[in-house]
PDB file of C-alpha atoms in Angstrom:
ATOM      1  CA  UNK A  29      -5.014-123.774  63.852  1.00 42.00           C
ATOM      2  CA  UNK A  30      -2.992-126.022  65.800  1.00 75.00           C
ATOM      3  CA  UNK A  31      -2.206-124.827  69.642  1.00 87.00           C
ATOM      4  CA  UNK A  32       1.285-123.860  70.791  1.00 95.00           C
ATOM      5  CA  UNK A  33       4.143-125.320  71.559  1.00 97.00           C
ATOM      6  CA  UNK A  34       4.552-125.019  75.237  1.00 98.00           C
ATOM      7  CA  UNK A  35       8.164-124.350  77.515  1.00 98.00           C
ATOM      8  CA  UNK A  36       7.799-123.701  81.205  1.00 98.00           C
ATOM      9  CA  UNK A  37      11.598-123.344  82.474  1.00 98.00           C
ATOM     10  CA  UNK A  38      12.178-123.975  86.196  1.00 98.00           C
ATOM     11  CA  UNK A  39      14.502-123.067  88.957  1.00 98.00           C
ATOM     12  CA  UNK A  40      14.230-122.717  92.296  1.00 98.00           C
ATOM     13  CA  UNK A  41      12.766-118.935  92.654  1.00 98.00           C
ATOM     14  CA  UNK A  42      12.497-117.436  89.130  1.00 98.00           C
ATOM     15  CA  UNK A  43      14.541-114.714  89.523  1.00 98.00           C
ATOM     16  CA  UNK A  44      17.836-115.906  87.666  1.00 98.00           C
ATOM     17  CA  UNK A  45      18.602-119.113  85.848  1.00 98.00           C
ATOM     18  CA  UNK A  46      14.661-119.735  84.453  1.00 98.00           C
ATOM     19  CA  UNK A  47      14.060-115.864  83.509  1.00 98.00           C
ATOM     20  CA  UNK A  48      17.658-116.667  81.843  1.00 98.00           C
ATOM     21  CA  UNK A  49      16.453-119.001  79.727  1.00 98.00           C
ATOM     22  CA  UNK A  50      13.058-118.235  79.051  1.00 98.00           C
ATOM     23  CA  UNK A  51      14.296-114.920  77.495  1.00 98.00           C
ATOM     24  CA  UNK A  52      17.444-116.786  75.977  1.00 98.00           C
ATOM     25  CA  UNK A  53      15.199-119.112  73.859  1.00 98.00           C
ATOM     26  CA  UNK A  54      12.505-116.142  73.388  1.00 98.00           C
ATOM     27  CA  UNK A  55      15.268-114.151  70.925  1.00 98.00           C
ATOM     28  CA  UNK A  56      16.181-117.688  69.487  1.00 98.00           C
ATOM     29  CA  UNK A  57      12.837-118.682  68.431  1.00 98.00           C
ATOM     30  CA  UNK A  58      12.089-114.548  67.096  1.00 98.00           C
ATOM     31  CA  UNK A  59      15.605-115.314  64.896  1.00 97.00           C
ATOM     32  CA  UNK A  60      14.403-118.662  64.071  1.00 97.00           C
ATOM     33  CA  UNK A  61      10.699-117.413  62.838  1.00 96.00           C
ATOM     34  CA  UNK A  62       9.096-120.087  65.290  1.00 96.00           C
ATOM     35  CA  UNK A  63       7.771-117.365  67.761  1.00 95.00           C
ATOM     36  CA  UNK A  64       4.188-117.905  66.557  1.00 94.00           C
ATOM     37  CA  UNK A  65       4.592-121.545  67.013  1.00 96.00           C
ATOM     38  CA  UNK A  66       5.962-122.125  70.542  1.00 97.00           C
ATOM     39  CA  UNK A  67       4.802-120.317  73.676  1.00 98.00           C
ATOM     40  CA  UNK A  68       7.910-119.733  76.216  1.00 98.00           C
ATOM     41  CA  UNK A  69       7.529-118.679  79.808  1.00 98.00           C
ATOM     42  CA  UNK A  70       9.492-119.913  83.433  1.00 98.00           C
ATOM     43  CA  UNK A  71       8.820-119.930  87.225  1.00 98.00           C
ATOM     44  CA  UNK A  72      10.176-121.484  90.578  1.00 98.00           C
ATOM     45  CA  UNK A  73       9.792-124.811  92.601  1.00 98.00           C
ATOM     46  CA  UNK A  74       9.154-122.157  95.402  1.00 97.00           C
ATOM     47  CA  UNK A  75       7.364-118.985  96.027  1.00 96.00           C
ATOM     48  CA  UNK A  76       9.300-117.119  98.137  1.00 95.00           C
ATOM     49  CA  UNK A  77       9.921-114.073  95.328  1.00 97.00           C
ATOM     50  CA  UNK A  78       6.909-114.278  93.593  1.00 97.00           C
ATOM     51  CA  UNK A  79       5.655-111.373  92.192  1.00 98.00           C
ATOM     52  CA  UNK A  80       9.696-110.035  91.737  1.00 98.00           C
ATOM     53  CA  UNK A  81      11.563-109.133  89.038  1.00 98.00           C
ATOM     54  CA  UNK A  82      14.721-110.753  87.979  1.00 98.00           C
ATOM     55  CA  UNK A  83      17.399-110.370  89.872  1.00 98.00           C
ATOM     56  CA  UNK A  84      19.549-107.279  89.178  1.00 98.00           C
ATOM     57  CA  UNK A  85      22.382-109.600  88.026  1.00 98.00           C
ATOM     58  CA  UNK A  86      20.481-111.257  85.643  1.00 98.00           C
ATOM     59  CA  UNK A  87      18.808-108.141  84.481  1.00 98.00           C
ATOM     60  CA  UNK A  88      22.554-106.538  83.744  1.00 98.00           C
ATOM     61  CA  UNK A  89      23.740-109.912  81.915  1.00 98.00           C
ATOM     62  CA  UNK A  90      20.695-110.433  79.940  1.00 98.00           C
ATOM     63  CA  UNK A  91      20.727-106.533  78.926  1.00 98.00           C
ATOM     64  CA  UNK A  92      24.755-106.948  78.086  1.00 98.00           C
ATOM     65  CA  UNK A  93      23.508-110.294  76.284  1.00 97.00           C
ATOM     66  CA  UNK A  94      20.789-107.602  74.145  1.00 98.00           C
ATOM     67  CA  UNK A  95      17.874-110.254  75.736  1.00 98.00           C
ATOM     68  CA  UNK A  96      14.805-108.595  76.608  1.00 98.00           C
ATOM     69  CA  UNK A  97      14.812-108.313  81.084  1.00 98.00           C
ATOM     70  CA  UNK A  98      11.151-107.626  81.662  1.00 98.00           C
ATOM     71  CA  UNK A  99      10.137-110.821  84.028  1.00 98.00           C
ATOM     72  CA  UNK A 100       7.738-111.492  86.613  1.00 98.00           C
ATOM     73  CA  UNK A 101       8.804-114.594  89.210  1.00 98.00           C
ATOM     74  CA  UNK A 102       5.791-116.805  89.831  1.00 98.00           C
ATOM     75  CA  UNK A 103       6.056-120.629  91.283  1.00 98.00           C
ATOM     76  CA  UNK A 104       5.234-123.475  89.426  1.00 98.00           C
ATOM     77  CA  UNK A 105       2.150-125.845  90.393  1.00 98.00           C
ATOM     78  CA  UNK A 106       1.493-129.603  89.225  1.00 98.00           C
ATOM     79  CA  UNK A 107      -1.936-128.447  87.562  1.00 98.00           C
ATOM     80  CA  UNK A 108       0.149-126.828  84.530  1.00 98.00           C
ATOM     81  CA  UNK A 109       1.632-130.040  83.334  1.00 98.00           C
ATOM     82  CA  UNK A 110      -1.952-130.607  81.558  1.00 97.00           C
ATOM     83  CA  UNK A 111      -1.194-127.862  79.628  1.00 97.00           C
ATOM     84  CA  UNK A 112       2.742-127.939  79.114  1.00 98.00           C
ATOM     85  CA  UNK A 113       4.516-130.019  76.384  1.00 97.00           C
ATOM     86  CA  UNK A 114       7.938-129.318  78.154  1.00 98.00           C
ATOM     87  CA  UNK A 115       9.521-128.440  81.389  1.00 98.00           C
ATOM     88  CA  UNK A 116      12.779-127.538  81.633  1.00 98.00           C
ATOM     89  CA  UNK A 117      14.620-127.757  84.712  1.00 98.00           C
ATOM     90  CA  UNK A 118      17.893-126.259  85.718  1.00 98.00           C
ATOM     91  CA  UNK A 119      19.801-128.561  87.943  1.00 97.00           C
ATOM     92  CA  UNK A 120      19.111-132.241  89.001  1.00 96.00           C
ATOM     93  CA  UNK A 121      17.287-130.625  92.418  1.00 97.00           C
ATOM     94  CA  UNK A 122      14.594-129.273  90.310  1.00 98.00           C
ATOM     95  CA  UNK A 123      14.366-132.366  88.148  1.00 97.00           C
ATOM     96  CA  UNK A 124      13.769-134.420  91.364  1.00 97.00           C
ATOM     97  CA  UNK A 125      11.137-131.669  92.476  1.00 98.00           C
ATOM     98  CA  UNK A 126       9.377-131.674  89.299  1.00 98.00           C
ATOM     99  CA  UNK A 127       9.122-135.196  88.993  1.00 98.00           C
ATOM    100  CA  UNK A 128       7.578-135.725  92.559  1.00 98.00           C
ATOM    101  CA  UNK A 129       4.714-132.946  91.686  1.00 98.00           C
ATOM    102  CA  UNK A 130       4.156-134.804  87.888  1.00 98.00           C
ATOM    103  CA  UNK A 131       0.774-135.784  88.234  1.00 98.00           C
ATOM    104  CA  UNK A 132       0.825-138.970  85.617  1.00 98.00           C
ATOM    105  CA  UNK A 133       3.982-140.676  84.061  1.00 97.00           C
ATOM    106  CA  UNK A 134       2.898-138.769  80.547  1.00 97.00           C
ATOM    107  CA  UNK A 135       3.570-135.659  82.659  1.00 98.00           C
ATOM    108  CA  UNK A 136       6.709-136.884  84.326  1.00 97.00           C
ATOM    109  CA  UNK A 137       7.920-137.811  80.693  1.00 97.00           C
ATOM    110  CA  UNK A 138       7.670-134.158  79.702  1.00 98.00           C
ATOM    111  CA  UNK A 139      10.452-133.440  82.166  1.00 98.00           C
ATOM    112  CA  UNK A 140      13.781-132.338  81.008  1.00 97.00           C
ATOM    113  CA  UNK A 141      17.642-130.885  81.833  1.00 97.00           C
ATOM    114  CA  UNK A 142      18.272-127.717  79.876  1.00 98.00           C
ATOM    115  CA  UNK A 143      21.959-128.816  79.679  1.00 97.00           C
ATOM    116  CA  UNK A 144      21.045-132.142  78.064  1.00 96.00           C
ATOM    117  CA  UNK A 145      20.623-130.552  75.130  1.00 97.00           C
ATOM    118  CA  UNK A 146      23.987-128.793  75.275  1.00 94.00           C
ATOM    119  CA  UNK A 147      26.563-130.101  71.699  1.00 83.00           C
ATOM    120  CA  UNK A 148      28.837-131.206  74.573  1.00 73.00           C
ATOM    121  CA  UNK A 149      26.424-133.550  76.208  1.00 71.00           C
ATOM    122  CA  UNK A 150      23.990-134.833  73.844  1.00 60.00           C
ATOM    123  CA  UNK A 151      24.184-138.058  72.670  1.00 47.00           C
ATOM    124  CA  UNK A 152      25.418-138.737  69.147  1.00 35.00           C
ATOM    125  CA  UNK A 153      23.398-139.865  66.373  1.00 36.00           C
ATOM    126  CA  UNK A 154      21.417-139.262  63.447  1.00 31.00           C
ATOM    127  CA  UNK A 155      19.456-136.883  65.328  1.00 34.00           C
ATOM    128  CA  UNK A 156      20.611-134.673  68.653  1.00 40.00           C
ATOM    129  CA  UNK A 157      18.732-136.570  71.625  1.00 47.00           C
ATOM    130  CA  UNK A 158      19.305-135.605  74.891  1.00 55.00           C
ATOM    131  CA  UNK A 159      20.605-137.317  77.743  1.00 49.00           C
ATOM    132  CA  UNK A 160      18.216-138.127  81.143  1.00 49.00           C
ATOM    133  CA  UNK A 161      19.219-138.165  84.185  1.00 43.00           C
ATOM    134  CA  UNK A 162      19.214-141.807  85.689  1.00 37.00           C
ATOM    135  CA  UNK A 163      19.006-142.475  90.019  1.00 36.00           C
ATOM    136  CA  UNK A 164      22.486-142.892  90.079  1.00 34.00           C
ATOM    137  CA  UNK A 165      23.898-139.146  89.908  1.00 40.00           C
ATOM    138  CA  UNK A 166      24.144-138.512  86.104  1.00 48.00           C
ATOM    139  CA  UNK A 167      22.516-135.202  86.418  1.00 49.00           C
ATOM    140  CA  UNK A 168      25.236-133.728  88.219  1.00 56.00           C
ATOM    141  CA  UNK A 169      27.020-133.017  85.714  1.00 87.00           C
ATOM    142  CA  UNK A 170      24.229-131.314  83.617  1.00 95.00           C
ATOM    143  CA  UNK A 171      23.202-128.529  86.354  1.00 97.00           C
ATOM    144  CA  UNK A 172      23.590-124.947  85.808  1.00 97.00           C
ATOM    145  CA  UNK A 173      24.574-123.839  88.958  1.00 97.00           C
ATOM    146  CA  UNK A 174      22.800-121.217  90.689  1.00 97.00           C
ATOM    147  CA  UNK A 175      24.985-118.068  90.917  1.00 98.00           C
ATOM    148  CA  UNK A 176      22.352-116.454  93.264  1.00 97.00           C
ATOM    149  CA  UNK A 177      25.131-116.916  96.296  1.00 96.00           C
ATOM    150  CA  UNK A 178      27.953-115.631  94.189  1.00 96.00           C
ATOM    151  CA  UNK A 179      29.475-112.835  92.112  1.00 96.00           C
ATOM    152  CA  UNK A 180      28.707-111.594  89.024  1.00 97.00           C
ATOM    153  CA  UNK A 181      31.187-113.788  87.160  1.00 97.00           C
ATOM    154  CA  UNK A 182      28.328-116.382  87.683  1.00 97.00           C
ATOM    155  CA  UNK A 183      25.596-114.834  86.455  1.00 98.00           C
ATOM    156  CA  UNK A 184      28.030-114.512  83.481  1.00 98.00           C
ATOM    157  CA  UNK A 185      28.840-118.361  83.365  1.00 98.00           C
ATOM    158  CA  UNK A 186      25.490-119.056  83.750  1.00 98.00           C
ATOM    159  CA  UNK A 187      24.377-117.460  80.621  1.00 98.00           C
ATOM    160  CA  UNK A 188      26.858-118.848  78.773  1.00 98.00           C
ATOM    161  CA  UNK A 189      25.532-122.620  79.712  1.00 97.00           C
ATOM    162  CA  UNK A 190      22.216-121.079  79.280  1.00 98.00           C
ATOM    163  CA  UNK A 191      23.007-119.883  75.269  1.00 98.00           C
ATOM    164  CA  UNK A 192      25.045-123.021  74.681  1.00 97.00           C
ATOM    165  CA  UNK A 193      21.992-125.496  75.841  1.00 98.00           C
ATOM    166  CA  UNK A 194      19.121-123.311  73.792  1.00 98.00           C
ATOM    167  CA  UNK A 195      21.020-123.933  70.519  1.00 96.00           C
ATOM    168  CA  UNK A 196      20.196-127.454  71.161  1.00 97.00           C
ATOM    169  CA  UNK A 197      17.010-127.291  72.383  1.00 98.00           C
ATOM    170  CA  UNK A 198      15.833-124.931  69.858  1.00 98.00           C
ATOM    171  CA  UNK A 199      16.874-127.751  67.057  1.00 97.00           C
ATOM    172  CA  UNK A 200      14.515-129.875  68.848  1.00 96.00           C
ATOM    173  CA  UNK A 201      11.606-127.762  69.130  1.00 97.00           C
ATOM    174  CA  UNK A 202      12.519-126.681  65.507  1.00 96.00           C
ATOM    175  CA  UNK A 203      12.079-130.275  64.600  1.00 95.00           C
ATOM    176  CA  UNK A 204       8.871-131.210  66.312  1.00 94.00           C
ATOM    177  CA  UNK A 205       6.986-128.052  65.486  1.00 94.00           C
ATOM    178  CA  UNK A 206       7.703-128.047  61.817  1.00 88.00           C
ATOM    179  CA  UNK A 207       7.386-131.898  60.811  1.00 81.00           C
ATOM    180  CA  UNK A 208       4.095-131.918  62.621  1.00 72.00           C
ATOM    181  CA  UNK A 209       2.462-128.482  61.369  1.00 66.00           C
ATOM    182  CA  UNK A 210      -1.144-128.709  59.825  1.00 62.00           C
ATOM    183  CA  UNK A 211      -1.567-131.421  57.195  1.00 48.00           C
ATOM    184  CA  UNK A 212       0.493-133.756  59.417  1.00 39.00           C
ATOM    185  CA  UNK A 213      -1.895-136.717  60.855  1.00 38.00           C
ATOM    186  CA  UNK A 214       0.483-137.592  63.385  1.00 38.00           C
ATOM    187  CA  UNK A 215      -0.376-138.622  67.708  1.00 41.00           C
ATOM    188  CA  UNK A 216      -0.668-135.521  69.420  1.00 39.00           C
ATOM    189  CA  UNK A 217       1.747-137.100  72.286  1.00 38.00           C
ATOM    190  CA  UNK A 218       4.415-137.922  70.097  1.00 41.00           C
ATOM    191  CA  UNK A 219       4.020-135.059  67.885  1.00 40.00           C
ATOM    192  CA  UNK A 220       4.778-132.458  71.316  1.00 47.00           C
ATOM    193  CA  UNK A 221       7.668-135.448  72.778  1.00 50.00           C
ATOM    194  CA  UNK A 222      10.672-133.388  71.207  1.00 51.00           C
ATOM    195  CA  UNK A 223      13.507-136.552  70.698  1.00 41.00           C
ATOM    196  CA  UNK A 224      13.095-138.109  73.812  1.00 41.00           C
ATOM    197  CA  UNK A 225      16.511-139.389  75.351  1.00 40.00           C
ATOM    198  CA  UNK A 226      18.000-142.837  75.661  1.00 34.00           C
ATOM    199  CA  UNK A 227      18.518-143.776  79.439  1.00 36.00           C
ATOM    200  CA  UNK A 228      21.702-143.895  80.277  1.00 34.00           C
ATOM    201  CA  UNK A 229      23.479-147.196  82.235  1.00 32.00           C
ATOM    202  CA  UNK A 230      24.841-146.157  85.245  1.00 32.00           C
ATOM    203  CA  UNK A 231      28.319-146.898  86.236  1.00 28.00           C
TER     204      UNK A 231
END
């Protein structure tokens, strides 16, 4: 038997956007019947609330939402890229973080925006790649914001970017884990490298 899929989403201190969307794509992969294929989980680029739960906002949205709240915030460390096919960051700080801590370019390559994979800001094409941030401030545009210093309006808007990006990504997963199930003789690399994205010129 083939070894999981692997998602790590990360934010800054796991305890709103990345327990978001770790339990946003958990319900989308139980609908989709690819639960027993891909492993889900999130943490933070710091450690200040490990340990926590959620916070309460995101607990009340995700409950509203019907997503399952249970979490646990822990902080992400460079040795699980060996064992991650994806990471998922929020907002362009994170992607920055992430990609200083990336061990090897393979690693750094696993690195994605959850909001590239959003209808409204994929690429078009045969197939739904999504766009990479480039030096030049292209990932501004593809944060979810953190609502942590706000009100509950955006925890609320957060979610919503949250649900709109995991349709997306889910299609890619979807893709990679079922055109490379067992019988497939295909690169392990390329087989877990869910339609990498075009770079994008910058202006």
């Amino acid at each position: 038997m083939n070894a999981p899929f692997r998602i790590c989403f990360v934010c800054t201190g796991n305890i709103c956007r990345s327990p978001m969307a770790e339990s946003v794509l958990r319900a989308r992969l139980a609908e989709d019947g690819l639960d027993g294929l891909v492993e889900v989980d999130s943490a933070g680029t710091g450690g200040w609330h490990e340990g926590d739960g959620a916070d309460p906002r995101t607990v009340a949205v995700l409950r509203a939402g019907g997503y399952e709240t249970a979490h646990t915030a822990r902080q992400f460390h460079a040795s699980w890229f060996a064992h991650l096919d994806l990471v998922i960051a929020l907002d362009s700080g994170h992607l920055r973080e992430l990609s200083s801590l990336a061990p090897t370019a393979q690693d750094a390559a696993k690195i994605r925006l959850l909001r590239s994979y959003a209808a409204d800001m994929a690429d078009t094409g045969p197939t739904p790649e999504p766009r990479r941030a480039s030096g030049h401030g292209l990932a501004g545009d593809l944060d979810v914001p953190d609502p942590y210093y706000g009100d509950f309006a955006g925890f609320e808007e957060c979610l919503d970017m949250v649900e709109t990006a995991s349709d997306g990504l889910l299609a890619a997963v979807r893709a990679t884990v079922t055109a490379h199930a067992p019988g497939h003789d295909t690169d392990r690399h390329q087989a877990r490298n869910p339609h990498p994205p075009r770079e994008k010129e910058s202006a």
